[in-house]
Coordinates of C-alpha atoms in Angstrom, one line a residue:
M218 CA 21.8 -16.8 34.8
G219 CA 22.8 -18.5 31.6
D220 CA 25.7 -18.0 29.4
H221 CA 23.8 -15.5 27.3
Y222 CA 25.9 -12.6 28.5
G223 CA 29.1 -13.9 26.8
A224 CA 30.5 -12.6 23.4
I225 CA 28.9 -13.8 20.1
K226 CA 30.6 -14.0 16.8
F227 CA 30.2 -11.5 14.0
G228 CA 27.1 -12.5 12.0
E229 CA 25.4 -14.8 14.6
F230 CA 22.3 -12.6 14.6
R231 CA 19.8 -15.4 15.5
K232 CA 22.2 -16.3 18.6
Y233 CA 22.1 -12.6 19.4
M234 CA 18.2 -12.4 19.5
Q235 CA 18.2 -15.5 21.7
H236 CA 20.8 -13.9 24.2
K237 CA 18.7 -10.6 24.1
Q238 CA 15.3 -12.5 24.9
S239 CA 17.1 -14.4 27.7
K240 CA 18.4 -11.3 29.2
L241 CA 14.9 -9.7 29.2
K242 CA 13.7 -12.9 31.0
D243 CA 16.4 -12.4 33.7
Q244 CA 15.4 -8.8 34.1
E245 CA 11.8 -9.8 34.6
Q246 CA 12.7 -12.3 37.2
E247 CA 14.9 -9.8 39.0
L248 CA 11.8 -7.4 39.0
Y249 CA 9.5 -10.0 40.4
V250 CA 11.9 -10.9 43.2
Q251 CA 12.7 -7.1 44.1
E252 CA 9.0 -6.3 44.2
Q253 CA 8.1 -9.5 46.4
T254 CA 10.9 -8.5 48.8
A255 CA 9.8 -4.9 49.0
T256 CA 6.4 -5.5 49.7
Q257 CA 6.5 -8.6 51.7
N258 CA 3.4 -9.6 49.9
D259 CA 2.3 -12.7 48.2
R260 CA 0.3 -11.3 45.3
P261 CA -2.3 -13.7 43.6
L262 CA -0.9 -15.1 40.5
V263 CA -3.9 -14.2 38.2
F264 CA -2.0 -14.5 35.0
R265 CA -0.2 -18.0 35.9
G266 CA -0.1 -20.0 32.7
L267 CA -0.9 -17.0 30.3
S268 CA 1.6 -15.6 27.7
I269 CA 0.7 -12.1 26.9
H270 CA 1.9 -9.6 24.2
V271 CA 1.0 -5.9 24.3
N272 CA 0.6 -4.3 20.8
G273 CA 0.9 -0.6 20.2
Y274 CA -0.1 2.4 22.5
T275 CA -2.0 1.5 25.7
D276 CA -3.3 3.3 28.7
P277 CA -1.9 2.3 31.2
P278 CA 1.4 2.5 29.2
Q279 CA 3.2 -0.9 28.1
S280 CA 5.9 -0.6 30.9
E281 CA 2.9 -0.4 33.5
L282 CA 1.1 -3.6 32.0
R283 CA 4.5 -5.4 31.7
R284 CA 5.1 -4.8 35.4
L285 CA 1.6 -6.1 36.3
I286 CA 1.8 -9.1 34.0
I287 CA 5.1 -10.2 35.5
L288 CA 4.2 -9.6 39.2
H289 CA 1.1 -11.8 38.8
G290 CA 2.6 -14.7 37.5
G291 CA 2.3 -14.0 33.7
D292 CA 4.8 -14.6 30.9
Y293 CA 5.2 -11.3 29.1
Q294 CA 6.0 -11.6 25.3
H295 CA 8.5 -8.8 24.1
Y296 CA 8.2 -10.2 20.6
L297 CA 5.0 -11.7 19.5
K298 CA 5.2 -15.4 19.1
K299 CA 1.8 -16.4 17.5
S300 CA 2.5 -20.2 18.4
S301 CA 2.5 -19.6 22.1
V302 CA 0.7 -16.3 22.9
T303 CA -2.6 -16.8 24.9
H304 CA -3.7 -13.0 24.9
I305 CA -2.9 -9.8 22.9
V306 CA -3.4 -6.5 24.6
A307 CA -4.4 -3.7 22.3
S308 CA -6.5 -0.4 22.7
N309 CA -6.9 -0.1 18.9
L310 CA -6.2 -2.1 16.0
T311 CA -5.9 -1.2 12.1
Q312 CA -8.0 -3.2 9.8
S313 CA -5.1 -5.2 8.7
K314 CA -4.2 -6.0 12.3
M315 CA -7.8 -6.9 12.9
N316 CA -7.6 -9.4 10.3
E317 CA -4.2 -10.7 11.3
F318 CA -5.3 -11.2 15.1
R319 CA -9.0 -12.3 14.4
S320 CA -8.2 -15.9 15.6
Y321 CA -6.6 -14.5 18.9
K322 CA -8.0 -13.5 22.1
V323 CA -7.4 -9.6 21.8
V324 CA -8.3 -7.6 24.9
Q325 CA -8.5 -4.0 26.2
P326 CA -5.8 -2.9 28.7
S327 CA -8.5 -2.8 31.3
W328 CA -8.6 -6.6 31.3
I329 CA -5.2 -6.7 33.0
V330 CA -6.0 -3.8 35.5
D331 CA -9.5 -5.1 36.4
S332 CA -8.0 -8.7 36.9
V333 CA -5.3 -7.3 39.3
D334 CA -7.8 -5.3 41.1
A335 CA -10.2 -8.3 41.5
K336 CA -7.4 -10.6 42.5
Q337 CA -8.9 -13.1 39.9
L338 CA -8.8 -13.5 36.3
Q339 CA -11.7 -11.8 34.4
P340 CA -13.5 -13.2 31.5
W341 CA -11.7 -11.9 28.4
Q342 CA -14.8 -11.9 26.4
K343 CA -16.1 -8.8 28.2
Y344 CA -13.0 -6.8 27.1
R345 CA -12.8 -7.7 23.6
T346 CA -10.9 -5.2 21.3
I347 CA -12.2 -7.2 18.2
A348 CA -16.1 -7.3 18.0
K349 CA -17.3 -10.7 18.4
E350 CA -19.0 -10.5 14.9
A351 CA -15.5 -9.7 13.4
A352 CA -13.8 -12.7 15.0
Q353 CA -13.9 -15.5 12.5
K354 CA -13.7 -18.4 15.1
E355 CA -16.4 -16.9 17.2
L356 CA -18.9 -17.0 14.2
P357 CA -21.7 -19.4 15.0
F358 CA -21.7 -20.7 11.5
A359 CA -19.6 -20.0 8.4
P360 CA -21.7 -17.6 6.1
K361 CA -22.3 -18.8 2.5
G362 CA -21.9 -16.5 -0.5
K363 CA -25.6 -17.1 -1.5
E364 CA -26.8 -15.9 2.0
L365 CA -24.4 -12.9 2.0
N366 CA -25.4 -12.0 -1.6
D367 CA -29.2 -12.3 -0.8
A368 CA -28.9 -9.8 2.2
L369 CA -26.8 -7.4 0.2
L370 CA -28.9 -7.3 -2.9
A371 CA -32.2 -6.7 -0.8
N372 CA -31.1 -3.2 -0.6
P373 CA -32.1 -1.6 -4.1
W374 CA -29.1 0.8 -4.2
N375 CA -26.8 -2.1 -3.9
K376 CA -28.6 -4.1 -6.6
E377 CA -28.6 -1.2 -8.9
N378 CA -24.9 -0.7 -8.6
T379 CA -23.7 -4.3 -9.2
V380 CA -22.5 -6.1 -12.2
L381 CA -26.0 -7.4 -12.5
Q382 CA -27.3 -4.2 -14.0
P383 CA -27.1 -3.3 -17.9
G384 CA -24.5 -0.7 -18.6
F385 CA -22.5 -1.5 -15.5
L386 CA -19.1 -1.8 -17.2
E387 CA -19.4 1.6 -18.9
K388 CA -20.5 3.3 -15.6
Y389 CA -17.7 1.5 -13.6
Y390 CA -14.9 2.5 -15.9
E391 CA -16.1 6.0 -16.4
Q392 CA -15.8 6.7 -12.6
S393 CA -13.0 4.5 -11.7
R394 CA -10.1 6.1 -10.7
L395 CA -7.7 3.4 -11.1
H396 CA -9.0 2.6 -14.7
H397 CA -8.3 6.2 -15.6
L398 CA -4.8 6.1 -14.1
S399 CA -4.0 2.8 -15.8
T400 CA -5.1 4.2 -19.0
W401 CA -3.2 7.4 -18.7
R402 CA -0.2 5.4 -17.8
A403 CA -0.4 3.4 -21.0
E404 CA -0.8 6.6 -23.0
L405 CA 2.1 8.2 -21.3
K406 CA 4.3 5.4 -22.0
E407 CA 3.4 5.3 -25.6
M408 CA 4.2 9.1 -25.8
V409 CA 7.6 8.7 -24.2
R410 CA 8.5 5.7 -26.5
K411 CA 7.4 7.8 -29.6
M412 CA 9.3 10.7 -28.6
E413 CA 12.7 8.8 -28.0
Q414 CA 12.1 7.1 -31.3
K415 CA 11.4 10.2 -33.3
Y416 CA 13.6 12.7 -31.6
G417 CA 15.9 11.1 -29.0
L418 CA 15.6 13.0 -25.8
S419 CA 19.2 13.7 -25.5
E420 CA 19.1 15.7 -28.6
K421 CA 15.9 17.6 -27.8
K422 CA 16.3 21.3 -27.1
H423 CA 14.1 23.3 -24.7
V424 CA 11.2 25.3 -26.2
N425 CA 12.6 28.6 -24.6
G426 CA 16.2 28.2 -25.7
P427 CA 19.2 25.8 -24.9
R428 CA 18.3 22.8 -22.9
I429 CA 19.3 23.5 -19.4
V430 CA 20.9 20.4 -17.5
M431 CA 22.1 19.7 -14.1
Y432 CA 25.7 19.2 -13.0
G433 CA 25.6 15.5 -12.1
N434 CA 27.3 14.0 -9.1
N435 CA 26.8 10.2 -9.9
R436 CA 30.1 8.6 -9.4
K437 CA 29.7 6.1 -12.3
T438 CA 27.8 8.1 -14.8
G439 CA 28.2 11.8 -14.0
K440 CA 24.5 12.1 -14.3
T441 CA 21.8 13.3 -11.6
E442 CA 18.3 11.9 -11.2
G443 CA 15.4 13.9 -10.7
H444 CA 12.0 12.9 -9.1
I445 CA 9.2 15.4 -9.7
D446 CA 5.7 15.0 -8.1
F447 CA 2.7 17.3 -7.9
D448 CA 1.6 18.0 -4.4
C449 CA -2.0 16.6 -3.8
F450 CA -2.5 16.4 -7.6
F451 CA -6.3 15.6 -7.7
A452 CA -7.1 18.0 -4.8
T453 CA -5.0 20.8 -6.3
V454 CA -6.3 20.7 -9.8
S455 CA -10.0 20.5 -8.4
L456 CA -9.3 23.7 -6.5
L457 CA -8.2 25.7 -9.6
D458 CA -11.8 26.8 -10.5
R459 CA -13.0 26.6 -6.8
P460 CA -11.0 29.4 -5.2
H461 CA -13.8 29.6 -2.4
F462 CA -12.5 26.3 -1.1
R463 CA -8.7 27.2 -1.3
D464 CA -8.4 27.8 2.6
K465 CA -10.6 24.9 3.5
P466 CA -10.1 21.3 3.9
V467 CA -10.8 19.5 0.8
A468 CA -10.7 15.8 -0.3
V469 CA -11.3 14.1 -3.7
A470 CA -13.3 10.9 -3.7
H471 CA -16.1 9.0 -5.5
S472 CA -18.8 9.6 -2.9
K473 CA -19.9 13.1 -2.1
G474 CA -19.6 12.1 1.6
K475 CA -23.3 13.0 2.6
T476 CA -23.8 9.8 4.6
A477 CA -21.8 9.6 7.9
G478 CA -20.7 5.9 7.4
S479 CA -19.6 6.6 3.7
S480 CA -16.9 3.8 3.0
S481 CA -15.6 5.5 -0.1
D482 CA -11.8 6.0 -0.1
I483 CA -10.1 9.5 -0.3
A484 CA -7.9 9.5 -3.4
S485 CA -6.2 12.9 -2.6
C486 CA -6.6 15.7 0.1
N487 CA -5.0 19.0 0.6
Y488 CA -2.5 19.9 3.4
I489 CA -5.2 21.6 5.2
A490 CA -7.2 18.5 5.5
R491 CA -4.0 16.4 6.6
S492 CA -3.5 18.8 9.5
Y493 CA -6.8 17.3 11.0
G494 CA -5.2 13.8 10.4
V495 CA -7.1 13.2 7.2
C496 CA -5.1 11.1 4.7
N497 CA -5.3 9.3 1.3
G498 CA -7.1 6.0 1.5
M499 CA -9.2 6.9 4.5
H500 CA -12.9 6.3 4.3
I501 CA -14.9 9.6 3.9
G502 CA -17.0 8.5 6.9
T503 CA -14.0 8.4 9.1
A504 CA -12.5 11.5 7.8
K505 CA -15.7 13.4 8.4
K506 CA -15.6 12.5 12.1
Q507 CA -12.0 13.8 12.3
C508 CA -12.8 16.9 10.2
P509 CA -16.5 17.9 10.1
E510 CA -15.8 20.8 7.9
L511 CA -14.3 18.5 5.2
Q512 CA -15.3 19.5 1.6
V513 CA -15.5 16.4 -0.7
I514 CA -15.0 17.0 -4.5
P515 CA -15.9 14.4 -7.1
Y516 CA -13.2 13.1 -9.6
E517 CA -12.7 15.4 -12.7
F518 CA -10.6 13.1 -15.0
E519 CA -10.6 15.2 -17.9
K520 CA -9.0 18.2 -16.1
Y521 CA -6.5 15.8 -14.6
K522 CA -5.5 14.7 -18.2
V523 CA -5.0 18.2 -19.4
I524 CA -2.7 19.1 -16.5
S525 CA -0.8 16.0 -16.8
E526 CA -0.1 16.6 -20.6
I527 CA 1.3 20.0 -19.7
F528 CA 3.5 18.5 -17.1
Y529 CA 5.0 15.9 -19.2
D530 CA 5.5 18.5 -22.2
I531 CA 7.4 20.7 -19.7
L532 CA 9.8 17.8 -18.6
F533 CA 10.6 16.6 -22.2
G534 CA 12.3 20.1 -22.5
Y535 CA 14.9 19.3 -19.8
A536 CA 15.4 15.3 -19.6
T537 CA 18.1 13.1 -21.4
K538 CA 16.0 10.2 -20.1
L539 CA 12.5 10.1 -18.6
Q540 CA 10.5 7.6 -16.8
A541 CA 6.7 8.1 -16.6
V542 CA 5.8 6.9 -13.3
S543 CA 2.1 8.2 -13.1
V544 CA -0.2 11.2 -14.4
D545 CA 1.4 13.5 -11.7
E546 CA 4.8 11.9 -11.1
A547 CA 8.0 11.3 -13.3
L548 CA 11.7 10.6 -13.1
I549 CA 14.2 12.3 -15.3
E550 CA 17.9 12.0 -15.9
V551 CA 20.0 15.0 -16.7
D552 CA 23.6 15.7 -17.1
G553 CA 25.7 18.8 -18.1
G554 CA 26.9 21.9 -16.2
T555 CA 24.0 23.7 -14.5
S556 CA 23.4 23.8 -10.9
P557 CA 20.9 21.0 -9.9
E558 CA 19.2 23.3 -7.3
L559 CA 18.8 26.0 -10.0
L560 CA 17.4 23.7 -12.6
A561 CA 15.0 22.2 -10.0
K562 CA 13.9 25.8 -9.1
E563 CA 13.5 26.6 -12.9
I564 CA 11.3 23.4 -13.4
R565 CA 9.1 24.1 -10.5
D566 CA 8.5 27.7 -11.7
V567 CA 7.6 26.7 -15.2
I568 CA 5.1 24.0 -13.8
R569 CA 3.7 26.7 -11.6
E570 CA 3.3 29.2 -14.4
K571 CA 1.8 26.9 -16.8
T572 CA -0.4 24.6 -14.6
R573 CA -1.0 26.9 -11.5
C574 CA -0.2 23.9 -9.5
E575 CA 2.8 23.3 -7.0
A576 CA 5.2 20.5 -7.6
S577 CA 8.1 19.2 -5.4
V578 CA 11.4 18.0 -6.8
G579 CA 13.9 15.4 -5.2
I580 CA 17.4 15.3 -6.7
G581 CA 20.0 12.7 -6.1
P582 CA 22.8 10.6 -7.8
N583 CA 20.3 7.7 -8.1
I584 CA 16.6 6.9 -8.2
L585 CA 16.5 5.9 -4.6
L586 CA 17.9 9.0 -3.2
A587 CA 15.9 11.3 -5.6
R588 CA 12.6 9.8 -4.6
L589 CA 13.3 9.9 -0.9
A590 CA 14.5 13.5 -1.4
T591 CA 11.0 14.4 -2.7
K592 CA 9.5 13.5 0.5
R593 CA 11.7 15.8 2.3
A594 CA 10.9 18.4 -0.2
K595 CA 7.2 18.4 0.2
P596 CA 5.2 20.5 0.2
A597 CA 6.0 22.8 -2.6
G598 CA 9.8 22.6 -2.3
Q599 CA 13.0 20.8 -3.4
F600 CA 15.8 18.8 -1.8
Y601 CA 19.1 17.7 -3.0
C602 CA 20.7 14.7 -1.5
T603 CA 24.4 14.2 -2.6
H604 CA 26.4 11.0 -2.2
G605 CA 28.3 12.5 0.8
Q606 CA 25.0 13.4 2.6
A607 CA 23.4 10.0 2.0
T608 CA 24.2 8.2 5.3
E609 CA 23.1 11.0 7.4
F610 CA 19.8 11.5 5.2
L611 CA 19.1 7.9 5.5
K612 CA 19.8 6.8 9.0
D613 CA 16.5 8.1 10.8
L614 CA 14.2 6.9 8.0
D615 CA 11.9 4.0 8.7
V616 CA 12.6 0.9 6.7
S617 CA 9.0 1.2 5.4
D618 CA 10.2 4.4 3.5
L619 CA 12.5 2.3 1.2
P620 CA 11.0 0.9 -2.1
G621 CA 10.1 -2.7 -1.8
V622 CA 9.5 -2.7 1.8
G623 CA 5.8 -2.9 2.7
Y624 CA 3.8 -4.0 5.8
K625 CA 5.0 -7.7 5.7
M626 CA 8.6 -7.0 5.0
S627 CA 8.5 -4.3 7.9
R628 CA 7.3 -6.8 10.3
K629 CA 9.6 -9.5 9.1
L630 CA 12.5 -7.1 9.7
K631 CA 11.3 -6.2 13.0
D632 CA 10.2 -9.7 14.2
D633 CA 13.5 -11.4 12.8
L634 CA 16.2 -8.8 12.9
D635 CA 14.8 -6.1 15.5
V636 CA 15.3 -3.6 12.6
S637 CA 12.9 -0.6 12.4
T638 CA 15.1 2.2 11.0
V639 CA 17.5 2.3 8.0
D640 CA 20.4 3.0 10.4
E641 CA 19.6 -0.2 12.2
L642 CA 19.3 -2.0 8.9
A643 CA 22.8 -0.7 7.8
K644 CA 24.4 -2.5 10.8
I645 CA 23.1 -5.9 9.7
S646 CA 25.7 -8.0 7.5
L647 CA 25.1 -8.8 3.8
D648 CA 25.2 -12.5 4.8
Q649 CA 22.6 -12.3 7.4
L650 CA 20.2 -10.2 5.2
Q651 CA 20.6 -12.7 2.5
K652 CA 19.9 -15.7 5.0
Q653 CA 16.6 -14.1 6.2
L654 CA 15.3 -12.5 3.0
G655 CA 16.9 -14.4 0.3
P656 CA 19.9 -13.4 -2.0
K657 CA 18.1 -10.7 -4.3
T658 CA 16.1 -8.8 -1.6
G659 CA 19.0 -9.2 1.1
R660 CA 21.4 -7.5 -1.5
M661 CA 18.9 -4.8 -2.5
L662 CA 18.2 -3.7 1.1
Y663 CA 22.0 -3.9 2.0
N664 CA 22.7 -1.4 -0.7
F665 CA 19.5 0.9 -0.2
A666 CA 20.7 1.3 3.5
R667 CA 23.9 2.6 2.1
G668 CA 22.3 4.9 -0.4
I669 CA 23.4 2.5 -3.3
D670 CA 21.1 2.0 -6.2
D671 CA 22.1 1.0 -9.5
R672 CA 18.9 0.9 -11.2
E673 CA 18.4 2.5 -14.6
L674 CA 15.5 4.6 -15.7
Q675 CA 12.9 2.3 -17.5
L676 CA 12.6 3.6 -21.0
E677 CA 9.3 2.8 -22.3
H678 CA 8.8 -0.3 -24.6
P679 CA 5.8 -1.4 -26.6
R680 CA 2.8 -2.8 -24.7
R681 CA 3.0 -6.5 -23.8
S682 CA -0.5 -6.9 -22.5
V683 CA -4.0 -5.6 -22.4
S684 CA -6.6 -6.2 -19.7
A685 CA -9.8 -5.2 -18.0
D686 CA -10.5 -6.0 -14.2
V687 CA -13.3 -5.4 -12.0
N688 CA -13.3 -5.8 -8.1
W689 CA -16.0 -3.7 -7.0
G690 CA -19.6 -4.5 -7.4
V691 CA -19.2 -8.1 -8.3
R692 CA -22.0 -10.1 -6.9
F693 CA -23.6 -13.1 -8.9
E694 CA -26.7 -15.0 -8.0
N695 CA -26.3 -17.7 -10.5
Q696 CA -23.9 -19.2 -13.1
Q697 CA -25.8 -17.6 -16.0
Q698 CA -25.0 -14.1 -14.6
A699 CA -21.2 -14.8 -14.2
E700 CA -21.0 -16.2 -17.8
K701 CA -22.8 -13.0 -19.1
F702 CA -20.5 -10.7 -17.3
V703 CA -17.2 -12.5 -18.4
R704 CA -18.5 -12.2 -22.0
E705 CA -19.1 -8.5 -21.5
L706 CA -15.7 -8.0 -20.0
A707 CA -14.2 -9.9 -22.9
E708 CA -15.9 -7.2 -25.1
Q709 CA -14.0 -4.4 -23.0
V710 CA -10.6 -6.2 -23.8
S711 CA -11.4 -6.5 -27.4
I712 CA -12.2 -2.8 -27.7
R713 CA -8.8 -1.9 -25.9
L714 CA -6.8 -4.3 -28.2
K715 CA -8.4 -2.7 -31.3
S716 CA -7.8 0.9 -30.2
I717 CA -4.1 0.1 -30.3
S718 CA -4.2 -2.2 -33.4
K719 CA -3.0 -5.1 -31.4
R720 CA -4.0 -8.9 -31.3
G721 CA -2.9 -11.5 -28.7
K722 CA -2.2 -15.2 -28.3
T723 CA -2.3 -15.8 -24.6
I724 CA -5.5 -15.4 -22.7
T725 CA -5.5 -15.2 -18.9
I726 CA -8.5 -15.1 -16.4
K727 CA -8.0 -13.7 -12.9
I728 CA -10.6 -14.4 -10.1
L729 CA -11.1 -13.0 -6.7
K730 CA -12.9 -15.7 -4.5
R731 CA -14.3 -15.0 -1.1
Q732 CA -12.2 -16.7 1.5
P733 CA -13.9 -19.5 3.3
G734 CA -15.9 -18.1 6.4
A735 CA -15.3 -14.3 5.3
G736 CA -18.3 -12.3 6.0
E737 CA -19.3 -9.3 3.9
A738 CA -16.7 -6.8 2.9
T739 CA -16.2 -3.6 5.0
K740 CA -16.4 -1.4 1.9
R741 CA -19.7 -1.3 0.4
L742 CA -20.0 -3.8 -2.6
G743 CA -16.1 -4.3 -2.2
C744 CA -14.3 -7.6 -2.7
G745 CA -13.5 -8.1 1.0
E746 CA -11.2 -10.9 2.1
C747 CA -10.3 -13.0 -1.0
D748 CA -8.3 -15.7 -2.4
N749 CA -6.7 -14.9 -5.8
F750 CA -6.8 -17.5 -8.6
S751 CA -5.7 -17.3 -12.3
K752 CA -5.5 -19.7 -15.2
S753 CA -4.0 -18.9 -18.9
V754 CA -4.4 -20.6 -22.4
T755 CA -2.2 -20.0 -25.3
L756 CA -3.9 -20.1 -28.8
A757 CA -2.2 -21.1 -32.0
Y758 CA -3.2 -17.8 -33.6
Y759 CA -3.6 -14.1 -32.7
T760 CA -7.0 -12.7 -31.8
D761 CA -8.8 -9.6 -30.7
D762 CA -12.2 -11.3 -31.3
P763 CA -14.6 -10.6 -28.3
V764 CA -16.6 -13.9 -28.8
E765 CA -13.4 -16.0 -28.7
I766 CA -11.8 -14.1 -25.8
G767 CA -15.1 -14.6 -23.9
R768 CA -15.4 -18.3 -24.8
Q769 CA -11.9 -19.2 -23.6
A770 CA -12.2 -17.1 -20.5
Y771 CA -15.6 -18.5 -19.4
Q772 CA -14.4 -22.1 -20.1
M773 CA -11.3 -21.5 -17.7
L774 CA -13.8 -20.0 -15.1
L775 CA -15.9 -23.3 -15.2
S776 CA -12.6 -25.3 -14.9
F777 CA -12.3 -23.9 -11.3
G778 CA -15.7 -25.2 -10.3
F779 CA -16.4 -22.2 -7.9
D780 CA -19.7 -21.2 -6.6
P781 CA -20.5 -18.1 -8.5
T782 CA -21.9 -16.6 -5.3
D783 CA -18.4 -16.5 -3.9
I784 CA -16.9 -14.6 -6.7
R785 CA -15.7 -11.2 -5.9
G786 CA -13.6 -10.0 -8.7
V787 CA -13.1 -10.9 -12.4
G788 CA -10.1 -9.8 -14.7
I789 CA -9.2 -10.9 -18.2
Q790 CA -6.0 -10.2 -19.7
V791 CA -4.4 -10.8 -23.2
Q792 CA -0.7 -11.3 -23.7
K793 CA 1.8 -12.2 -26.3
L794 CA 0.7 -9.3 -28.5
D795 CA 1.6 -9.2 -32.3

């Protein structure tokens, strides 16, 4: 044994992890010796020279695979080291994991079992988890953009729904959920800003009498934050005039879900659908397999907008400050002497009465705790997290529940610090977090793990940019088509500038370019695996002229020197508005 069972100093986390991995290797050696002694049998070392990592749930379980690997001469990687791993064992992989592991030998658990039974290593290719056509390094050639586009556009439906067709942009923005959400968000920001300028939220009275406010418990300000969020907003609104679907699993998506392999994403689904494992972002085809009775309803943007305006009108009656988050979600700040729970109940009752929809309310002394409390409140409920409850409330949450912690950050926390929960995060020193994550992020997560959040609600300011982006249906056959589309997109930007009586000086073009060697996108006509590029130019004058915006944008596109058949997304943004 080495000296890795000795004490370490506070903050020596890297040393701690080194000691921990050394101890695990000692345990493996002990297991190997004990098994060999007990069985008096020299097992064939079929995994000698291999370093194997097991990812996720497997059958046989991870513990049994670990035992078989160790007893047959292999190196078992408790923590994945991509520089030294030879094989990864996984039963299933998410799309992101498939992309991450596509250059590695990823095999089914049966590869381990069969190799042991046969007493010799079996060809890993027969046990692939990632299909050969999906493994980039196994491709016999790197596909070219032209070849991919030619094959795709040979299908009449595909060609009729790309940027090559007249009227594409109008149709695209009419049916684009993200476009409507961004447009509504801009309108909401403008509405909030004008209300603050004209009336002052803190002076406004509730339409049904004196403004009711909560008794705050923020130790610094005496104010309380409330996070109000509709439950399954799109799905709930869609069911208002479809009572016959009220007790059925329902999802809202662009596609009607008639084809089994539909790759349209679900934007919203009700809780009945969720009980079958259906979730937002899932492809319709996948959801139908899990829930054959799923009813798919198309987008109804005008209905959503009507309900959203009522929602915000209600909240203006209670808030001293208000931050518009989305069409169905807002943060409000209140103070005063009324019970937070009573006020939350009143807000929910008024929303239910005026919209016939349910909303959940999270209450807390800061934005962090209020938003996390909303997750506990769902569906159709409310939850109040005080300062005194913060530690107990947070400790069992996954670190990915914290704002700013996405997939990559979660993996970094797990791989570098062995942290998965907020409770584990709270045990890491500030110094160690800042060394691993940087001063700003380290401090943020240190505070969040303790329920501390000093962020203020973002009061709305005048718009600083106007843009138009398309990342679906973008397939060009030649440079002329690319130029034509860029100029059409510039017209959209010009229309949006004129609608708010603004002009701008800085023009930016954003390009999604197919990654080298990437095949066709999984999502039909989607952008697939791309690299992001952007370039800007600042003029000496303000403009909203579509010809000028288009000319500048196209010149910047040409300067990249890209093959137009590799372009998968185009965006134009105008900044520095007058």
